[in-house]
Amino acid sequence: MDSETIDEPRRPPVLLSTGASRALLVIAVLAVTFASAGTAYAMKGVAANQGAAQLAAAQPAGAAPEGCVTPDRQLQLYAVELPRDPVTNQLRLGYGLTPETASYPGPTMEMIEGECLAITLHNQVTAETLAQLRTNPAHPLGLSLHVHGVKYTQDSDGTVHSGSYVAPGESRTYTWYAKPRSSRTGSPGTAGYWWYHDHVVGGPHGTQGLNSGLFGGLVVRRQGDPRPDRTYVTAFGDRQSINLRRGAAADNCDLDNPVPGPACFVAKVGERVEFIVIGLGDDMHTWHVHGHAWADTRTGVVAGDNKAIVDSIPVIDNKTLGPGDSFGVTIVAGDSVGPGHWMLHCHMQFHSDLGMATTLHVLDANGQMPPGGHHHREAANQLPLDVEAGAGGAPDTDDVLAGSHHAGTHS
Amino acid sequence: MDSETIDEPRRPPVLLSTGASRALLVIAVLAVTFASAGTAYAMKGVAANQGAAQLAAAQPAGAAPEGCVTPDRQLQLYAVELPRDPVTNQLRLGYGLTPETASYPGPTMEMIEGECLAITLHNQVTAETLAQLRTNPAHPLGLSLHVHGVKYTQDSDGTVHSGSYVAPGESRTYTWYAKPRSSRTGSPGTAGYWWYHDHVVGGPHGTQGLNSGLFGGLVVRRQGDPRPDRTYVTAFGDRQSINLRRGAAADNCDLDNPVPGPACFVAKVGERVEFIVIGLGDDMHTWHVHGHAWADTRTGVVAGDNKAIVDSIPVIDNKTLGPGDSFGVTIVAGDSVGPGHWMLHCHMQFHSDLGMATTLHVLDANGQMPPGGHHHREAANQLPLDVEAGAGGAPDTDDVLAGSHHAGTHS
Amino acid sequence: MDSETIDEPRRPPVLLSTGASRALLVIAVLAVTFASAGTAYAMKGVAANQGAAQLAAAQPAGAAPEGCVTPDRQLQLYAVELPRDPVTNQLRLGYGLTPETASYPGPTMEMIEGECLAITLHNQVTAETLAQLRTNPAHPLGLSLHVHGVKYTQDSDGTVHSGSYVAPGESRTYTWYAKPRSSRTGSPGTAGYWWYHDHVVGGPHGTQGLNSGLFGGLVVRRQGDPRPDRTYVTAFGDRQSINLRRGAAADNCDLDNPVPGPACFVAKVGERVEFIVIGLGDDMHTWHVHGHAWADTRTGVVAGDNKAIVDSIPVIDNKTLGPGDSFGVTIVAGDSVGPGHWMLHCHMQFHSDLGMATTLHVLDANGQMPPGGHHHREAANQLPLDVEAGAGGAPDTDDVLAGSHHAGTHS
């Protein structure tokens, strides 16, 4: 049986490196500019010119969480305005490790327990754009980086009341500490599947920042955790969206030349795939994938052989998530079930019917989709003719049904 | 402490037999007809006549999941049209082990890890009925069998895009593999509380099939799991329904001669009762029963005596479920609390107020309901006078309040 | 590793005493009046005058759950009408250990596994008030005490059909048994985070009783459980409410002289704080706090050092809850993150935007809020200008934004 005890981890001696970490693991060698971010703003009853920048400058001791004096790593993160959504015409913002690579979701962050990460956020979104997204003129113009799960002080909270946000053209450094588990102190650790997001755009909860694309996944690993071959983020959000896309736009994978991304989930049979699942916005959802199930644990797998532990753990293939929730799903692609177009969708019927469905494309060992099994792939994303129009216009139903760009190739 | 390790199970040498398995465990000795099911259909951008039947015929290797070459058991399952709902006049479909015994929910399936089950689905629902249930004339006419949790290939996915559905008058065999847990391979196993359902009627997610009654429960047991005395399915669905019934129709148990079924949940004090709880449709719900609680584990019980395990496991009496979710609730009827009419309801107040409530009737050791405690049973299912009308007509409120068919007998 | 086995607990020899138990632990030395509560009422099809009181009198054996012959403790509980909500003008009812201290939520109850508690409920709410809250004139006028998690017979169910409710001016004794875990009998135990509430006011599910304030938290501890320094109840309910309050009313903490209560959550750095989280009403919510996370276990902490157990347990900072759900959140205030105004809110964006947000105020070791970090505290509870009006009137937005009663003091 699995009876090894746990030593408290020390700081990881080397940075992570996995085949899946397409996104992050870029060591920022630029000098970090600790430019203050607090822009003065007027609010009824609040002294307008005592900006957070001044307060932060006066409270350097609060800048980093306990246990994290010097960052192990530093990153630059850029918040930029992106082209509008091609289907809905909605405004889109994104985080990126460079301005040119900004995307929604933003880059997947990966840490290991014990690590301390400093991220300098550069706000390149204009005041004009931010002004469009607020209804209350007293609300400040800025954006931020708020994170779940790891440790940070009020200075890295990313909220209006703490002044820890960034005005247009400014920068601010946020410090995250992936505090390790300790049985001595009772700390439960921070290993888990988390996410980061704006908390300021449009209002004090960042609702318009989230709606526009300012969010991304974060996974904190514990020493010894299984490593995936591929990591995908699936944010289930409003307007029946997966990563803010729905219908045909939620699955744009060209299987002749697949480029894994926010609308292309692809793996070879036998690869270990992890999904960082995020709930976003106003609505409840359920996350379901065909042909695969996972253990409802921290890592998505069952560790060890102790019968009482193993028999206690539910194995599931469908899980409810509400806004703010995040969890990990770990599966072995095609295990026992083989290659094919495995539907991945919200199981709320009206959500999937309105296009909240995509596909985990499981290729064979040669990276090919065998004939059969995916012939009518488009049907999975077919929309009913009376699809409800979202703001900015409904998806073009004709286009959705016609989306046959590779149907002929693979059948 | 409980430190026994787990051997990987072999195929179960004998079939299951429990007092609770009213529904299944019928060994189909009929020769299984592997009749193909793919009906040709036209869809924009998809070659219309390359039906899935042909593809499946060309891909025999994909017909069964890995580890499941020859089925251990074979079943016939019939999908038929049933009389319309007597209260709402909604169309009703059902699965049955014979056409005459079709019901909603369909028969409860029971498997044990390691087992491979072949189910031949016979579609006896007419094209006319199926045509009524679709809004998009490009959508094919057919129905299917999609299952959660266990392993199956694309040929048994039960979806339109894989062609694994059944046209009216046709048949198709679906193969399910209850893959066992293996610590060697990391497979988490498939033991759990699952469900099966149509994925084709009305649209690519089978929404109208589900609405009409094409679903049922599946429990996969692990060798050594506790066995229940009774198993009930409670599917919480739209229009404030439990097993598609609400108000008085959700509890039609004649306690003088109780017939356990989808609207009659009855047990004697001390019996172990398991509920397969299913979320269905569009809405969120919470599952609550009075007087009883259960462990939030795979089996609903706490195994062993290891303090750290035991103390980690939440014991609950109310659980959120969304569409597609399924879990098991295991209780000992009347444990410490005695016989009585124990309410079982959705705890969303407007749901229970609109009739999403039934009863677990716990009888004494002699199978009698003692006097007292249930005198005003009808009150539990009383509807407010302004009950919202569902499509097809509201329940007859007068009738609900008047439902005194046995009130005089037991008081 | 943690391999100690569990003995079945005996009755606790002494009563609980913690710094946090502000609410309960009052030993009621008054003689308990076992006054019957069943008021006769007319209902179609039900013999009107066979009141539950008579039935209960005829069934004394059913009065207490098995294992609980003589109560270990007795309490008086009063249900009274309170002043209307100052913001919404909604009717308010409350439970209290005295009529003068009634509140919403009611007093937090605390038990230890093995204990048996008798609570005599005195209904001091007038028939006139109760009549206002029902729409069906056939529904009886009364209120009750229904509890989750612990054991009780039908006589203590608090429902209409069992007759276990209390007419205006009457009293009734409810008996709760915190049945211990037993590996011998398979009882999962009753230790957990629960709640109690009315099940009668307005209709058979007590919807109007809940809406008005007749609910409270219950924690049942197991021998050896960690003890908190502070316990707070956070009931997430309809109209974007926390403990039936929203916007500025959800956080009325005067940090110069904080009085912990239903709208003032305050702790010093290093204190162990537990929240009894309750879902109430019609809506789904998610419970999120900034800067802190907890283990998703029975107690909110991770016990022991067994690697397989520890690594299985998810650590989370956001959790979905539906009506009827309850769970515990245990954190160490300010652990690694220091003092500050840590937002505590529903993460459904439209809920938090409409005022479903409060604050965990973490003070330094001297009980002071250090300068910085909370300067713009009011922003956290700022409402958009177009706030949706609740029944009874919207919160006064001007007042919310102006709520600067201590802004000058702490900045």
PDB file of C-alpha atoms in Angstrom, chain C residues 3-128:
ATOM      1  CA  SER C   3      -2.960   5.054  10.925  1.00  0.00           C
ATOM      2  CA  GLU C   4      -4.896   5.338  14.134  1.00  0.00           C
ATOM      3  CA  THR C   5      -8.239   3.640  14.092  1.00  0.00           C
ATOM      4  CA  ILE C   6     -11.428   5.100  15.420  1.00  0.00           C
ATOM      5  CA  ASP C   7     -13.240   4.152  18.539  1.00  0.00           C
ATOM      6  CA  GLU C   8     -16.904   4.748  18.583  1.00  0.00           C
ATOM      7  CA  PRO C   9     -17.400   7.841  20.667  1.00  0.00           C
ATOM      8  CA  ARG C  10     -19.412   7.790  23.796  1.00  0.00           C
ATOM      9  CA  ARG C  11     -21.606  10.672  24.791  1.00  0.00           C
ATOM     10  CA  PRO C  12     -19.421  13.710  25.334  1.00  0.00           C
ATOM     11  CA  PRO C  13     -18.806  14.088  29.068  1.00  0.00           C
ATOM     12  CA  VAL C  14     -18.759  17.869  29.005  1.00  0.00           C
ATOM     13  CA  LEU C  15     -20.344  20.493  26.887  1.00  0.00           C
ATOM     14  CA  LEU C  16     -18.459  22.280  24.182  1.00  0.00           C
ATOM     15  CA  SER C  17     -16.736  25.521  24.858  1.00  0.00           C
ATOM     16  CA  THR C  18     -14.938  27.532  22.233  1.00  0.00           C
ATOM     17  CA  GLY C  19     -14.207  31.154  21.775  1.00  0.00           C
ATOM     18  CA  ALA C  20     -16.401  31.167  18.744  1.00  0.00           C
ATOM     19  CA  SER C  21     -19.558  29.874  20.251  1.00  0.00           C
ATOM     20  CA  ARG C  22     -21.123  33.215  20.739  1.00  0.00           C
ATOM     21  CA  ALA C  23     -24.483  31.911  19.867  1.00  0.00           C
ATOM     22  CA  LEU C  24     -25.370  28.759  21.613  1.00  0.00           C
ATOM     23  CA  LEU C  25     -24.124  26.725  24.527  1.00  0.00           C
ATOM     24  CA  VAL C  26     -26.726  28.216  26.743  1.00  0.00           C
ATOM     25  CA  ILE C  27     -28.008  25.471  28.938  1.00  0.00           C
ATOM     26  CA  ALA C  28     -31.693  25.826  29.176  1.00  0.00           C
ATOM     27  CA  VAL C  29     -32.537  25.077  32.772  1.00  0.00           C
ATOM     28  CA  LEU C  30     -36.179  25.804  32.335  1.00  0.00           C
ATOM     29  CA  ALA C  31     -38.412  22.820  32.478  1.00  0.00           C
ATOM     30  CA  VAL C  32     -39.205  21.810  28.949  1.00  0.00           C
ATOM     31  CA  THR C  33     -42.842  22.000  28.161  1.00  0.00           C
ATOM     32  CA  PHE C  34     -43.841  19.188  25.903  1.00  0.00           C
ATOM     33  CA  ALA C  35     -46.814  21.117  24.742  1.00  0.00           C
ATOM     34  CA  SER C  36     -48.253  19.643  21.611  1.00  0.00           C
ATOM     35  CA  ALA C  37     -48.235  21.747  18.539  1.00  0.00           C
ATOM     36  CA  GLY C  38     -50.632  20.248  16.077  1.00  0.00           C
ATOM     37  CA  THR C  39     -53.304  22.677  15.215  1.00  0.00           C
ATOM     38  CA  ALA C  40     -56.325  21.289  13.501  1.00  0.00           C
ATOM     39  CA  TYR C  41     -56.698  22.442   9.955  1.00  0.00           C
ATOM     40  CA  ALA C  42     -59.012  21.824   7.126  1.00  0.00           C
ATOM     41  CA  MET C  43     -57.712  20.336   3.916  1.00  0.00           C
ATOM     42  CA  LYS C  44     -59.696  18.907   1.089  1.00  0.00           C
ATOM     43  CA  GLY C  45     -59.824  15.182   1.405  1.00  0.00           C
ATOM     44  CA  VAL C  46     -58.229  15.065   4.809  1.00  0.00           C
ATOM     45  CA  ALA C  47     -60.181  14.549   7.976  1.00  0.00           C
ATOM     46  CA  ALA C  48     -59.897  17.975   9.447  1.00  0.00           C
ATOM     47  CA  ASN C  49     -59.959  17.340  13.133  1.00  0.00           C
ATOM     48  CA  GLN C  50     -57.576  14.467  13.479  1.00  0.00           C
ATOM     49  CA  GLY C  51     -54.805  16.851  14.323  1.00  0.00           C
ATOM     50  CA  ALA C  52     -51.240  15.765  14.585  1.00  0.00           C
ATOM     51  CA  ALA C  53     -51.254  16.567  18.257  1.00  0.00           C
ATOM     52  CA  GLN C  54     -53.621  13.740  18.896  1.00  0.00           C
ATOM     53  CA  LEU C  55     -51.635  11.408  16.718  1.00  0.00           C
ATOM     54  CA  ALA C  56     -48.402  12.372  18.373  1.00  0.00           C
ATOM     55  CA  ALA C  57     -49.956  11.850  21.776  1.00  0.00           C
ATOM     56  CA  ALA C  58     -50.937   8.396  20.663  1.00  0.00           C
ATOM     57  CA  GLN C  59     -47.438   7.588  19.442  1.00  0.00           C
ATOM     58  CA  PRO C  60     -45.052   8.481  22.235  1.00  0.00           C
ATOM     59  CA  ALA C  61     -42.592   5.852  21.068  1.00  0.00           C
ATOM     60  CA  GLY C  62     -41.879   7.914  17.986  1.00  0.00           C
ATOM     61  CA  ALA C  63     -40.926  11.035  19.858  1.00  0.00           C
ATOM     62  CA  ALA C  64     -37.173  10.503  19.942  1.00  0.00           C
ATOM     63  CA  PRO C  65     -34.793   8.905  17.471  1.00  0.00           C
ATOM     64  CA  GLU C  66     -33.277   5.570  18.342  1.00  0.00           C
ATOM     65  CA  GLY C  67     -30.251   5.979  20.579  1.00  0.00           C
ATOM     66  CA  CYS C  68     -31.600   9.158  22.106  1.00  0.00           C
ATOM     67  CA  VAL C  69     -33.966   8.361  24.932  1.00  0.00           C
ATOM     68  CA  THR C  70     -33.103  11.213  27.231  1.00  0.00           C
ATOM     69  CA  PRO C  71     -31.797  14.509  25.885  1.00  0.00           C
ATOM     70  CA  ASP C  72     -28.332  15.591  26.977  1.00  0.00           C
ATOM     71  CA  ARG C  73     -29.300  19.208  26.631  1.00  0.00           C
ATOM     72  CA  GLN C  74     -32.430  21.272  26.345  1.00  0.00           C
ATOM     73  CA  LEU C  75     -32.892  24.628  24.690  1.00  0.00           C
ATOM     74  CA  GLN C  76     -35.686  27.118  24.269  1.00  0.00           C
ATOM     75  CA  LEU C  77     -36.003  28.667  20.846  1.00  0.00           C
ATOM     76  CA  TYR C  78     -38.346  31.537  20.019  1.00  0.00           C
ATOM     77  CA  ALA C  79     -39.704  32.434  16.622  1.00  0.00           C
ATOM     78  CA  VAL C  80     -40.630  36.098  16.481  1.00  0.00           C
ATOM     79  CA  GLU C  81     -41.440  38.830  14.034  1.00  0.00           C
ATOM     80  CA  LEU C  82     -38.618  41.339  13.600  1.00  0.00           C
ATOM     81  CA  PRO C  83     -38.578  44.868  12.207  1.00  0.00           C
ATOM     82  CA  ARG C  84     -38.855  44.930   8.450  1.00  0.00           C
ATOM     83  CA  ASP C  85     -35.711  45.011   6.357  1.00  0.00           C
ATOM     84  CA  PRO C  86     -34.528  48.648   6.397  1.00  0.00           C
ATOM     85  CA  VAL C  87     -33.529  48.543   2.730  1.00  0.00           C
ATOM     86  CA  THR C  88     -36.159  46.388   1.051  1.00  0.00           C
ATOM     87  CA  ASN C  89     -39.007  46.718   3.563  1.00  0.00           C
ATOM     88  CA  GLN C  90     -39.494  42.943   3.390  1.00  0.00           C
ATOM     89  CA  LEU C  91     -41.083  41.169   6.316  1.00  0.00           C
ATOM     90  CA  ARG C  92     -38.519  39.586   8.622  1.00  0.00           C
ATOM     91  CA  LEU C  93     -38.884  36.685  11.044  1.00  0.00           C
ATOM     92  CA  GLY C  94     -36.143  35.251  13.231  1.00  0.00           C
ATOM     93  CA  TYR C  95     -35.282  32.477  15.636  1.00  0.00           C
ATOM     94  CA  GLY C  96     -33.653  33.396  18.962  1.00  0.00           C
ATOM     95  CA  LEU C  97     -32.593  31.775  22.204  1.00  0.00           C
ATOM     96  CA  THR C  98     -34.661  34.556  23.735  1.00  0.00           C
ATOM     97  CA  PRO C  99     -37.345  36.588  21.978  1.00  0.00           C
ATOM     98  CA  GLU C 100     -35.190  39.682  22.360  1.00  0.00           C
ATOM     99  CA  THR C 101     -32.150  38.185  20.628  1.00  0.00           C
ATOM    100  CA  ALA C 102     -33.920  36.688  17.635  1.00  0.00           C
ATOM    101  CA  SER C 103     -32.048  37.308  14.402  1.00  0.00           C
ATOM    102  CA  TYR C 104     -31.564  36.175  10.847  1.00  0.00           C
ATOM    103  CA  PRO C 105     -29.750  33.858  10.569  1.00  0.00           C
ATOM    104  CA  GLY C 106     -30.847  32.417  13.904  1.00  0.00           C
ATOM    105  CA  PRO C 107     -28.409  31.280  16.572  1.00  0.00           C
ATOM    106  CA  THR C 108     -25.637  28.978  15.375  1.00  0.00           C
ATOM    107  CA  MET C 109     -26.174  25.558  16.907  1.00  0.00           C
ATOM    108  CA  GLU C 110     -23.243  23.366  17.848  1.00  0.00           C
ATOM    109  CA  MET C 111     -23.363  19.686  18.754  1.00  0.00           C
ATOM    110  CA  ILE C 112     -20.863  16.890  19.108  1.00  0.00           C
ATOM    111  CA  GLU C 113     -21.407  13.421  17.720  1.00  0.00           C
ATOM    112  CA  GLY C 114     -23.192  11.308  20.303  1.00  0.00           C
ATOM    113  CA  GLU C 115     -25.182  14.170  21.728  1.00  0.00           C
ATOM    114  CA  CYS C 116     -28.956  14.405  21.925  1.00  0.00           C
ATOM    115  CA  LEU C 117     -30.531  17.840  21.981  1.00  0.00           C
ATOM    116  CA  ALA C 118     -34.141  18.787  22.756  1.00  0.00           C
ATOM    117  CA  ILE C 119     -35.255  22.172  21.470  1.00  0.00           C
ATOM    118  CA  THR C 120     -38.577  23.621  22.460  1.00  0.00           C
ATOM    119  CA  LEU C 121     -39.804  26.017  19.823  1.00  0.00           C
ATOM    120  CA  HIS C 122     -42.169  28.777  20.922  1.00  0.00           C
ATOM    121  CA  ASN C 123     -44.130  30.332  18.086  1.00  0.00           C
ATOM    122  CA  GLN C 124     -44.619  34.009  18.879  1.00  0.00           C
ATOM    123  CA  VAL C 125     -45.476  35.006  15.331  1.00  0.00           C
ATOM    124  CA  THR C 126     -49.105  36.024  15.022  1.00  0.00           C
ATOM    125  CA  ALA C 127     -51.673  34.253  12.906  1.00  0.00           C
ATOM    126  CA  GLU C 128     -52.167  37.542  11.069  1.00  0.00           C
TER     127      GLU C 128
END
